[in-house]
Short mmCIF file of C-alpha atoms in Angstrom, two decimals:
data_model
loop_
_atom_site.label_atom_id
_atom_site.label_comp_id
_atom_site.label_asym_id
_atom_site.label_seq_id
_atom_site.Cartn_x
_atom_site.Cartn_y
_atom_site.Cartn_z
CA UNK A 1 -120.79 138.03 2.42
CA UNK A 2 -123.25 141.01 1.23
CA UNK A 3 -126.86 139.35 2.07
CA UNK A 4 -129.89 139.95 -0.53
CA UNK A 5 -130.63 143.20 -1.27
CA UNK A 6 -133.82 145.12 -2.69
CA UNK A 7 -134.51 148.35 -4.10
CA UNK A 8 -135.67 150.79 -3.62
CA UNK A 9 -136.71 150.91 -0.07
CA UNK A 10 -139.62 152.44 -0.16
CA UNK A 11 -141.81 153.39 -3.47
CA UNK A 12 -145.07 155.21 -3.73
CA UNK A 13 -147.46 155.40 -6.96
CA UNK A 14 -150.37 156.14 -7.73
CA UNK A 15 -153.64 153.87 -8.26
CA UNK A 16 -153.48 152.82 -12.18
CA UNK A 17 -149.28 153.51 -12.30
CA UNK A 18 -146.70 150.79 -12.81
CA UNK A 19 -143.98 149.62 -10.28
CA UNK A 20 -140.73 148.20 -10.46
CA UNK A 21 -139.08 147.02 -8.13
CA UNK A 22 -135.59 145.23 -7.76
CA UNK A 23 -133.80 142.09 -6.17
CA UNK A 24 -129.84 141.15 -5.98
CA UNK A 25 -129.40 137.44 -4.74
CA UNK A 26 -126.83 136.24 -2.84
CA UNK A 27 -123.63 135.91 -4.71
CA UNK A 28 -123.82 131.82 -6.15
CA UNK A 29 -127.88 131.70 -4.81
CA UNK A 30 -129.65 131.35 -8.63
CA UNK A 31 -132.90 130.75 -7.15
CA UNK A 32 -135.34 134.18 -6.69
CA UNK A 33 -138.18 134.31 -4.57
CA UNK A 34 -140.96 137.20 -4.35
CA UNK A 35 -143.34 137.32 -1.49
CA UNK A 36 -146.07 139.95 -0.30
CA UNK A 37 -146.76 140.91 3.08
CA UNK A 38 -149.81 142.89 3.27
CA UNK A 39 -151.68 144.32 6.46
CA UNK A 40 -153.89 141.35 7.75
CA UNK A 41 -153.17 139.04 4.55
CA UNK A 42 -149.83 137.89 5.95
CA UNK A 43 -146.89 136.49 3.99
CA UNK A 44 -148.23 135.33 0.43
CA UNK A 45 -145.91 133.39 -2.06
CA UNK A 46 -145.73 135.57 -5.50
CA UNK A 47 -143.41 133.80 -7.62
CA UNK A 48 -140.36 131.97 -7.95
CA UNK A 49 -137.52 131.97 -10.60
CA UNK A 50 -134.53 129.81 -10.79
CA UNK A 51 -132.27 130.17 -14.02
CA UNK A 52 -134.08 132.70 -15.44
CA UNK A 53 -137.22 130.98 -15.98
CA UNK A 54 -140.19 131.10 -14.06
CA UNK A 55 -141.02 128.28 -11.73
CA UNK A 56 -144.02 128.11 -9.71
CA UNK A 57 -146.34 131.61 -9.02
CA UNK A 58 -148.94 132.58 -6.27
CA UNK A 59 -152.62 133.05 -6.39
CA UNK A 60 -152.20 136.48 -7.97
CA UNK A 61 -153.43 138.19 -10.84
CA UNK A 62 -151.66 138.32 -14.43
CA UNK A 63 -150.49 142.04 -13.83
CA UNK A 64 -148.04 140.71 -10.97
CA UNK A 65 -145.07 139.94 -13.50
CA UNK A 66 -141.35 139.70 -13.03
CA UNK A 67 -138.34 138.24 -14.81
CA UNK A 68 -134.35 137.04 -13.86
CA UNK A 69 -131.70 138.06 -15.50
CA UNK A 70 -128.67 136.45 -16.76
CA UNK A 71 -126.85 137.33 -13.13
CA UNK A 72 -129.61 136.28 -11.86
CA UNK A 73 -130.72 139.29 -10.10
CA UNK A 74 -134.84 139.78 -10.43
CA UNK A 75 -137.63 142.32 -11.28
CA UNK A 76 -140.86 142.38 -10.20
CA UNK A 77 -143.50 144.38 -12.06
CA UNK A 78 -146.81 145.58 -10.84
CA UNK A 79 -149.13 147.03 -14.13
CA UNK A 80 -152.32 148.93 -12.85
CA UNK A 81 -151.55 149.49 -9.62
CA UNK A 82 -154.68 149.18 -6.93
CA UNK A 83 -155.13 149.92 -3.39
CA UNK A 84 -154.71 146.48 -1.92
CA UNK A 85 -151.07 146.42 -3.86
CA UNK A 86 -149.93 148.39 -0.73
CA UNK A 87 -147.50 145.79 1.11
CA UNK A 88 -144.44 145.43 1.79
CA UNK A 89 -142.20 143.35 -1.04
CA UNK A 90 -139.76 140.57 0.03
CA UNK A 91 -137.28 138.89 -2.18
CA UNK A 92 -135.25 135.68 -1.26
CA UNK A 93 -132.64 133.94 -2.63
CA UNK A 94 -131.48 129.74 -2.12
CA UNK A 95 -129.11 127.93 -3.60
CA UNK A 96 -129.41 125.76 -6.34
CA UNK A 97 -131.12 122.46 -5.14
CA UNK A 98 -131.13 124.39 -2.00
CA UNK A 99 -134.08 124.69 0.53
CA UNK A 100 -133.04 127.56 2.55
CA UNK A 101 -134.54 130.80 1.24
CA UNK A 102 -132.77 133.67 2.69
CA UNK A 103 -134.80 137.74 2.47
CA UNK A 104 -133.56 141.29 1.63
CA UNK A 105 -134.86 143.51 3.98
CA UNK A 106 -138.03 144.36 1.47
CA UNK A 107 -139.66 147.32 -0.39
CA UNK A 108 -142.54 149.17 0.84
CA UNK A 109 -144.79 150.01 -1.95
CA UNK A 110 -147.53 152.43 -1.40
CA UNK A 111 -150.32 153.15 -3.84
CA UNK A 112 -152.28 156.24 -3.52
CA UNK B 1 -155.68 122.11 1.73
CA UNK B 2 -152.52 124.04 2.96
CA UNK B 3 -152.31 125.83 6.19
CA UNK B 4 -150.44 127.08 8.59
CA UNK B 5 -151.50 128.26 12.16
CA UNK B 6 -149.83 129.81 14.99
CA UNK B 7 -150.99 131.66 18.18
CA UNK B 8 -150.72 135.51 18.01
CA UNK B 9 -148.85 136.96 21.16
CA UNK B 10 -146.34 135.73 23.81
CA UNK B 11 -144.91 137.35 26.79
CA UNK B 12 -142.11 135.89 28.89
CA UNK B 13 -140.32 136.96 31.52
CA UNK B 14 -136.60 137.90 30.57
CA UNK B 15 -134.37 134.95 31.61
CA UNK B 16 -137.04 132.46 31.06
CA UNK B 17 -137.71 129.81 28.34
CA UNK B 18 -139.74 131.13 25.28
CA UNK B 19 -141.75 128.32 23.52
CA UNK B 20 -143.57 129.24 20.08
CA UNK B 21 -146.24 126.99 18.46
CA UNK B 22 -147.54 126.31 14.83
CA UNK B 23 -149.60 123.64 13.70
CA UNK B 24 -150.17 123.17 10.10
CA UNK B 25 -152.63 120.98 7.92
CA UNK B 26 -151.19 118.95 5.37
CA UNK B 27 -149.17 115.80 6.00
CA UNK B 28 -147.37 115.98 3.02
CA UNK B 29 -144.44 118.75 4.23
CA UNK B 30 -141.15 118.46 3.79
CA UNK B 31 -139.34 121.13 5.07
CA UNK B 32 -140.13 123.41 8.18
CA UNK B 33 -138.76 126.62 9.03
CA UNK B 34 -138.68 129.13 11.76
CA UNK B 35 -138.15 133.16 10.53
CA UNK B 36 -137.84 135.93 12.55
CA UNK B 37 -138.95 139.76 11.63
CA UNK B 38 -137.71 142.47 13.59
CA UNK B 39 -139.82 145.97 12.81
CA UNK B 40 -139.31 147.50 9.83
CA UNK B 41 -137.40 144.51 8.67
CA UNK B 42 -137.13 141.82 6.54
CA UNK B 43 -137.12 138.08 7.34
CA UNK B 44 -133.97 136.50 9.32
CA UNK B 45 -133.97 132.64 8.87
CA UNK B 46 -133.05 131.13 12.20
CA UNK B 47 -133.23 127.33 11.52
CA UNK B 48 -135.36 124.72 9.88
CA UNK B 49 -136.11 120.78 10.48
CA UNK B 50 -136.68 118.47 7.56
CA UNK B 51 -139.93 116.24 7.83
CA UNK B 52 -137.94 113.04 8.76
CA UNK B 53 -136.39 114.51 11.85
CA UNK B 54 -138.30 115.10 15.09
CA UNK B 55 -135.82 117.85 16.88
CA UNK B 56 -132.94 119.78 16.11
CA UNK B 57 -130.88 121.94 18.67
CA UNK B 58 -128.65 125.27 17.77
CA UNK B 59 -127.17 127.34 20.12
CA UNK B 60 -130.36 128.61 22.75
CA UNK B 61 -132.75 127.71 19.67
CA UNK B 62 -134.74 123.77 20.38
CA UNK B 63 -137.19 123.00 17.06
CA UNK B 64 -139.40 120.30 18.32
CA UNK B 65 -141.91 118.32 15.37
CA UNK B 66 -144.20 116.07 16.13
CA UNK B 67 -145.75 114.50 12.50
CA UNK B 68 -148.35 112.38 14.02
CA UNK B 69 -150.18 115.84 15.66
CA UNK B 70 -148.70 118.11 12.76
CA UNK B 71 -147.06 120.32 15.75
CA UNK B 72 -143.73 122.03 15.56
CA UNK B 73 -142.51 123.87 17.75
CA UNK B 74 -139.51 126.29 18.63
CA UNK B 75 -138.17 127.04 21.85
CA UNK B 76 -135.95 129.87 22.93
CA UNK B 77 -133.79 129.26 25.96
CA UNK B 78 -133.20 132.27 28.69
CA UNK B 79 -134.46 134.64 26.28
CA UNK B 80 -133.09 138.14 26.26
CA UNK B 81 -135.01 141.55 25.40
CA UNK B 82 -133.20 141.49 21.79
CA UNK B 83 -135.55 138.46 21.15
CA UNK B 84 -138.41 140.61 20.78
CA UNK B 85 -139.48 140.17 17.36
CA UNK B 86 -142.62 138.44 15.57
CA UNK B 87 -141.87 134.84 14.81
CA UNK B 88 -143.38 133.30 11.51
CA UNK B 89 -143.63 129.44 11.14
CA UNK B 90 -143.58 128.38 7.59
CA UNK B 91 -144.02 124.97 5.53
CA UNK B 92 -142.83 123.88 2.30
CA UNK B 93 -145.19 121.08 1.35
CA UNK B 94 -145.07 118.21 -0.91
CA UNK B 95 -144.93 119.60 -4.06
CA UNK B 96 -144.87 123.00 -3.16
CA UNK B 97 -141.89 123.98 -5.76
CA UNK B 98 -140.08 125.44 -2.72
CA UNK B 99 -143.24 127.98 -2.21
CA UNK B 100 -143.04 128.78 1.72
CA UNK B 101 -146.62 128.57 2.99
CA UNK B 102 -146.21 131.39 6.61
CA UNK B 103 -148.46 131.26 9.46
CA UNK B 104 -149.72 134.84 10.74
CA UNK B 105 -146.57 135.21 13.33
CA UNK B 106 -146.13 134.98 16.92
CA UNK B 107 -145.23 138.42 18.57
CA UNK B 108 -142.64 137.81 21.44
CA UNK B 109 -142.56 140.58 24.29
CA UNK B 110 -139.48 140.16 26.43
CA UNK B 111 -139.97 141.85 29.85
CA UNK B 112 -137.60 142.99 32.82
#
């Protein structure tokens, strides 16, 4: 069974510039989770999204945005890119009703 | 408020036992996970306890909680050099909408 899976793999912008980036769940998981892990903040919660609506979000600011799809793969956008936006990106997936929140291996996003 | 804590570094001795800690803050959790990262990775789920359980054994992997001192911990038996990995600790509390609160990971070194 394919895992989660992100892309791209590694991204670099500029400060001000917008990012994408992408997130396929495991096949049946409708649940999406994005989390940032940023040098010496840790593992922050970003948002979640379970049948295409948005469920709960992180202490982040407005220009941290996303969306699900219909097969419920995800986007997450980044407007106005700054410094501190350089992290690494996970996504997760869970089942519905489901607890256990399974990550792609991430996207690096470096901002310039 | 909600926090998680765990001590930074641990080295064992190949062969030996491996015991991680994390203490967290709130009473209210639910569910309690152990992750592991490997470099360059993304996060491997390698089991979890619910709060109304106080251990739960798979394979060489022991999760120990203890509710009254807000302890969990996670024990590797004869642990092996592919073990080498940071270790993050995370909570989902009480009205969390599933958002994993992390501790700042345990780096394992596995020596000869």
């Amino acid at each position: 069974e394919a895992g989660v899976t992100q892309s791209p793999t590694h991204l670099i912008k500029t400060r001000g510039q917008q990012a994408t980036l992408r997130c396929s769940p495991i096949s049946g998981h409708t649940s999406v989770y994005w989390y940032q892990q940023a040098l010496g903040l840790g593992l922050q919660f970003l948002l979640w999204y379970d049948e295409g609506e948005e469920r709960n979000r992180g202490n982040f600011p407005p220009r941290f945005s996303g969306r699900q799809f219909p097969n419920y793969s995800s986007e997450l956008n980044v407007n106005a890119l700054e410094l501190e936006d350089s992290a690494l990106y996970l996504c997760a997936s869970s089942l519905p009703g489901n607890y256990e929140q399974y990550f792609g291996p991430g996207t690096r996003l470096t901002v310039t | 408020g909600e926090d998680v804590e765990q001590s930074l570094f641990l080295s064992v001795r190949e062969g030996d036992s491996s015991v991680i800690n994390c203490t967290y803050t709130d009473s209210s959790s639910t569910y309690l996970y152990w992750y592991k990262q490997e470099p360059g990775a993304g996060l491997q789920l390698l089991t979890y306890i619910f709060s109304n359980m106080d251990m739960k054994q798979d394979q060489r992997l022991t999760v120990l909680l203890n509710k009254k001192d807000k302890h969990l911990s996670l024990r590797i038996a004869d642990t092996q050099t592919g073990d080498s990995a940071i270790y993050f600790c995370a909570v989902i509390f009480s009205g969390g909408y599933n958002k994993l609160i992390f501790g700042a990971g345990t780096r394992l070194a596995v020596h000869p």
